Tab-separated table of C-alpha atoms in Angstrom:
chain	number	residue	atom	x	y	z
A	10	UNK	CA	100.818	101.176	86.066
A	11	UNK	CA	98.865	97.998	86.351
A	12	UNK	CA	95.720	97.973	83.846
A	13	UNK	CA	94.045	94.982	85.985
A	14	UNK	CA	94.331	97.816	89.469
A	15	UNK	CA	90.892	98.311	90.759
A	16	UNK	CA	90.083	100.894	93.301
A	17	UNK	CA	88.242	99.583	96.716
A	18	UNK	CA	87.203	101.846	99.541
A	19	UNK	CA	88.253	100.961	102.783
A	20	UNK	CA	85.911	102.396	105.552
A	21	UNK	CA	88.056	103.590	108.927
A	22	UNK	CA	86.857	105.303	112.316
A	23	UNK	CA	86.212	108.838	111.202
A	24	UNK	CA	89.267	110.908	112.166
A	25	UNK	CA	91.329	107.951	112.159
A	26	UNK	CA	92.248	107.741	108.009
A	27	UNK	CA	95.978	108.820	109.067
A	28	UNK	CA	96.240	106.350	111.506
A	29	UNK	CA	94.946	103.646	108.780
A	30	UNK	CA	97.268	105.099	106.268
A	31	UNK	CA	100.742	105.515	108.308
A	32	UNK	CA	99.984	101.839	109.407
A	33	UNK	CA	99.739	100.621	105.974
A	34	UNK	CA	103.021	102.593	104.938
A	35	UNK	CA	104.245	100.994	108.410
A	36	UNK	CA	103.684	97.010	106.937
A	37	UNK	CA	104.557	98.368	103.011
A	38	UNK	CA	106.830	94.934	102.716
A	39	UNK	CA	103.030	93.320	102.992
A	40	UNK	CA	101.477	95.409	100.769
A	41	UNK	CA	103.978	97.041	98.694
A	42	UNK	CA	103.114	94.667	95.445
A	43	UNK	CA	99.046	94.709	95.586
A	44	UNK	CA	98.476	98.268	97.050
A	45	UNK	CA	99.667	100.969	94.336
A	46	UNK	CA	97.810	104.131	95.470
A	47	UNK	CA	96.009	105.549	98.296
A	48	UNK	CA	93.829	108.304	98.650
A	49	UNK	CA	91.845	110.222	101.822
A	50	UNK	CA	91.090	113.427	100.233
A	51	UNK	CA	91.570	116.808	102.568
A	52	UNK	CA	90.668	120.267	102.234
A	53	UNK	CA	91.745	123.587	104.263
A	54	UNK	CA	88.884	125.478	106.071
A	55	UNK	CA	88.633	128.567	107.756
A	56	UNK	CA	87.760	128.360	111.757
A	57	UNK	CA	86.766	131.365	113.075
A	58	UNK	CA	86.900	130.889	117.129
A	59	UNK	CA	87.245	134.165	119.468
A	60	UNK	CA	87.318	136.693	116.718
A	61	UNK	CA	90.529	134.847	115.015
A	62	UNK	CA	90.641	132.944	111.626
A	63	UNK	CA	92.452	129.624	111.989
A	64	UNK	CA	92.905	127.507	109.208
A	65	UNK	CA	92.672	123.891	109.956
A	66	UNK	CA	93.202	120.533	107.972
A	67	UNK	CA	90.263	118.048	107.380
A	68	UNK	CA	89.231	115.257	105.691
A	69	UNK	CA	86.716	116.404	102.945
A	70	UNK	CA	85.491	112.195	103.147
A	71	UNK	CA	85.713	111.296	106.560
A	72	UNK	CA	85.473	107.472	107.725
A	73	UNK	CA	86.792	106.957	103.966
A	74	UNK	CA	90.385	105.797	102.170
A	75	UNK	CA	90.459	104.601	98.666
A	76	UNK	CA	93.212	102.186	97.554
A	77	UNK	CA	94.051	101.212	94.524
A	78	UNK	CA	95.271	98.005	94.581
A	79	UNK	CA	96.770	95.668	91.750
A	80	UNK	CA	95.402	91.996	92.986
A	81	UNK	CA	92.908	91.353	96.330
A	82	UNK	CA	93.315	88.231	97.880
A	83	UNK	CA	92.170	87.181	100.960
A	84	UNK	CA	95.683	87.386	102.672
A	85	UNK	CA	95.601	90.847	101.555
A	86	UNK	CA	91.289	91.327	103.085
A	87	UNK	CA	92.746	89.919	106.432
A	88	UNK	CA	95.164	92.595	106.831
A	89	UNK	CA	93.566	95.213	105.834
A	90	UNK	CA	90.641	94.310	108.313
A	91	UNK	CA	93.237	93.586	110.913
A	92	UNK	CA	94.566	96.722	110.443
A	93	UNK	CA	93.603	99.303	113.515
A	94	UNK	CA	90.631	101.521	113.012
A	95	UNK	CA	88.991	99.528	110.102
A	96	UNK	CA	85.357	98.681	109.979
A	97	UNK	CA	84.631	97.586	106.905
A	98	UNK	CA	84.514	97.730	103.010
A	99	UNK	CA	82.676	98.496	100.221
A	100	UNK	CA	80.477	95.945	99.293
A	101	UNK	CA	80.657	93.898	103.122
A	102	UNK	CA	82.767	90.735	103.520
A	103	UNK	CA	83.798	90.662	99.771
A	104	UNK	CA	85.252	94.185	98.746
A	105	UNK	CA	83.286	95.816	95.896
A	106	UNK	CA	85.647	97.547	93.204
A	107	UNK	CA	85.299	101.036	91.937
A	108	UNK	CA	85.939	102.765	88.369
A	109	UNK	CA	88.513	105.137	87.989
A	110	UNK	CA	85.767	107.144	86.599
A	111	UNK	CA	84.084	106.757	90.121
A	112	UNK	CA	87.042	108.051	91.553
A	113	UNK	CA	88.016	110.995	89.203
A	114	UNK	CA	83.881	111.895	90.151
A	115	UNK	CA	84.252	111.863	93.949
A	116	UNK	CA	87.555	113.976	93.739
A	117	UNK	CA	86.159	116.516	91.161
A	118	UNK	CA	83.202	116.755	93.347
A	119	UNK	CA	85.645	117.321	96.543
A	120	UNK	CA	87.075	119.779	93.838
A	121	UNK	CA	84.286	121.580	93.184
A	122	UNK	CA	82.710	121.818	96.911
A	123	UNK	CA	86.559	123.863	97.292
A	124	UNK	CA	85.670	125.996	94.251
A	125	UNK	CA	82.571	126.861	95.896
A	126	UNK	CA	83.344	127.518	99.217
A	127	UNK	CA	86.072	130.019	98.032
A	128	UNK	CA	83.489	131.688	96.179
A	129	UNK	CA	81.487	132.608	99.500
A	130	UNK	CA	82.678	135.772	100.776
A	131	UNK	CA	83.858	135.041	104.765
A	132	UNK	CA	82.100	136.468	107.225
A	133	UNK	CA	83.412	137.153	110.538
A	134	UNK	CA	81.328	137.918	114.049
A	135	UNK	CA	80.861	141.300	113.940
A	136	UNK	CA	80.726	142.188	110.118
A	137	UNK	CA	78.241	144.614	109.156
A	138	UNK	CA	76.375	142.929	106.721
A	139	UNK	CA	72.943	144.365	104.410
A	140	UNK	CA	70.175	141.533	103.322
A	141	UNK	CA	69.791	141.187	99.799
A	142	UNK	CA	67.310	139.357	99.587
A	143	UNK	CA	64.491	136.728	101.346
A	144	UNK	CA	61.891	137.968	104.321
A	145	UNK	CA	64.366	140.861	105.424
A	146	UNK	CA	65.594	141.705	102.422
A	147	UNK	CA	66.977	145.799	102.756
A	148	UNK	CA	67.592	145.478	106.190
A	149	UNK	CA	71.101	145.845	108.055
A	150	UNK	CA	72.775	144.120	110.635
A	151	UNK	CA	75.581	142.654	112.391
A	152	UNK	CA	76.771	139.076	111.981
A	153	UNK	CA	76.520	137.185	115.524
A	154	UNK	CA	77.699	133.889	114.511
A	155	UNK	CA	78.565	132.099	111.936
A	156	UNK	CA	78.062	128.263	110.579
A	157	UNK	CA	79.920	127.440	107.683
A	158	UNK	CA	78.564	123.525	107.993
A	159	UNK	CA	75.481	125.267	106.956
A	160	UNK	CA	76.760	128.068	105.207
A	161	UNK	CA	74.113	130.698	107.660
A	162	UNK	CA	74.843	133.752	109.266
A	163	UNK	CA	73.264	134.831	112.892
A	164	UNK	CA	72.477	138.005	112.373
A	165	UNK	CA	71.150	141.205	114.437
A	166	UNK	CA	68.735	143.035	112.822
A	167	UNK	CA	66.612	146.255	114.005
A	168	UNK	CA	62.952	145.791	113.569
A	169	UNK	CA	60.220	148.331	114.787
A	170	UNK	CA	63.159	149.252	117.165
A	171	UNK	CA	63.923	146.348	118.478
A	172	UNK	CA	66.963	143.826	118.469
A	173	UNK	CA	66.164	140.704	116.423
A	174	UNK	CA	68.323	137.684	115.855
A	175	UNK	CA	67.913	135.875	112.461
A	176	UNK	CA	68.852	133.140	110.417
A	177	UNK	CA	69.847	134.101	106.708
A	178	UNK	CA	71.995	132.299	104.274
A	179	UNK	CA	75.062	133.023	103.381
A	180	UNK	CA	73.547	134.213	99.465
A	181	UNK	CA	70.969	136.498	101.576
A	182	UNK	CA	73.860	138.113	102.625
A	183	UNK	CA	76.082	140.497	101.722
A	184	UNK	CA	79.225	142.624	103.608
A	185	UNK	CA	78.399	146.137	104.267
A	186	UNK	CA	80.230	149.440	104.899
């Protein structure tokens, strides 16, 4: 490995880092001597759409790819801003390098946000589910929706005997009998 390889972070079109990534592989006579690595970090989540879990593929950094690359030069800047689906670098017209200790941060982070998420218990539409705690705490319900983006729960709730959709957390939360 190269001790004088930097890492620079290319951004692409969000939802277009494979494009970006076969095309470099694509040109690798080009690039095969300065680029050494790349990375677009992805992660597995849980869809739930019509009552059924899917489990789909995305990128945990959209719009980003991070290349590690042994020597820039502007031959090098021109392609990689020629390339389809690029808009720009870090650090503008002249590409800012990154630590590998900047890098080993944004992919334990990515790491972490996985650890977490697993963590959650999934709820699905339809769950009977008992607040723990918050406004409503001790109350039951039934989950309406779901928004993992937010990690919060729709939930029905029976108050004074009538129907009442909330808004609770997923931590406010918890799956009943």
């Amino acid at each position: 490995m190269n001790e004088n390889s930097m890492w620079y972070v290319v951004y692409v079109i969000p939802g277009k880092e494979q494009y970006f990534i076969d095309a470099l592989q694509k040109k690798k006579e080009k690039v095969a001597f300065s680029v050494l690595d790349i990375l677009s970090p992805i992660e597995k989540v849980l869809v739930s759409k019509n009552n059924r879990k899917k489990e789909m593929v995305k990128r945990a950094l959209p719009g980003y790819v991070f290349l590690k690359i042994s020597k820039i030069s502007d031959e090098l800047i021109k392609f990689l801003r020629d390339t389809n689906h690029v808009s720009g670098f870090l650090g503008g017209s002249s590409p800012s390098p990154i630590t590998e200790e900047e890098v080993q941060t944004m992919l334990n982070s990515v790491q972490s946000k996985r650890e977490m998420l697993d963590a959650i218990p999934e709820f699905c539409i339809g769950d009977n589910v008992s607040i723990v705690e918050g406004a409503f705490e001790g109350f039951l319900g039934i989950v309406q929706s779901v928004d993992k983006e937010k990690s919060t729960l729709g939930v029905t709730l029976s108050i004074f005997g009538r129907e009442n959709l909330v808004s609770v957390s997923f931590m406010q939360a918890k799956k009943g009998k």
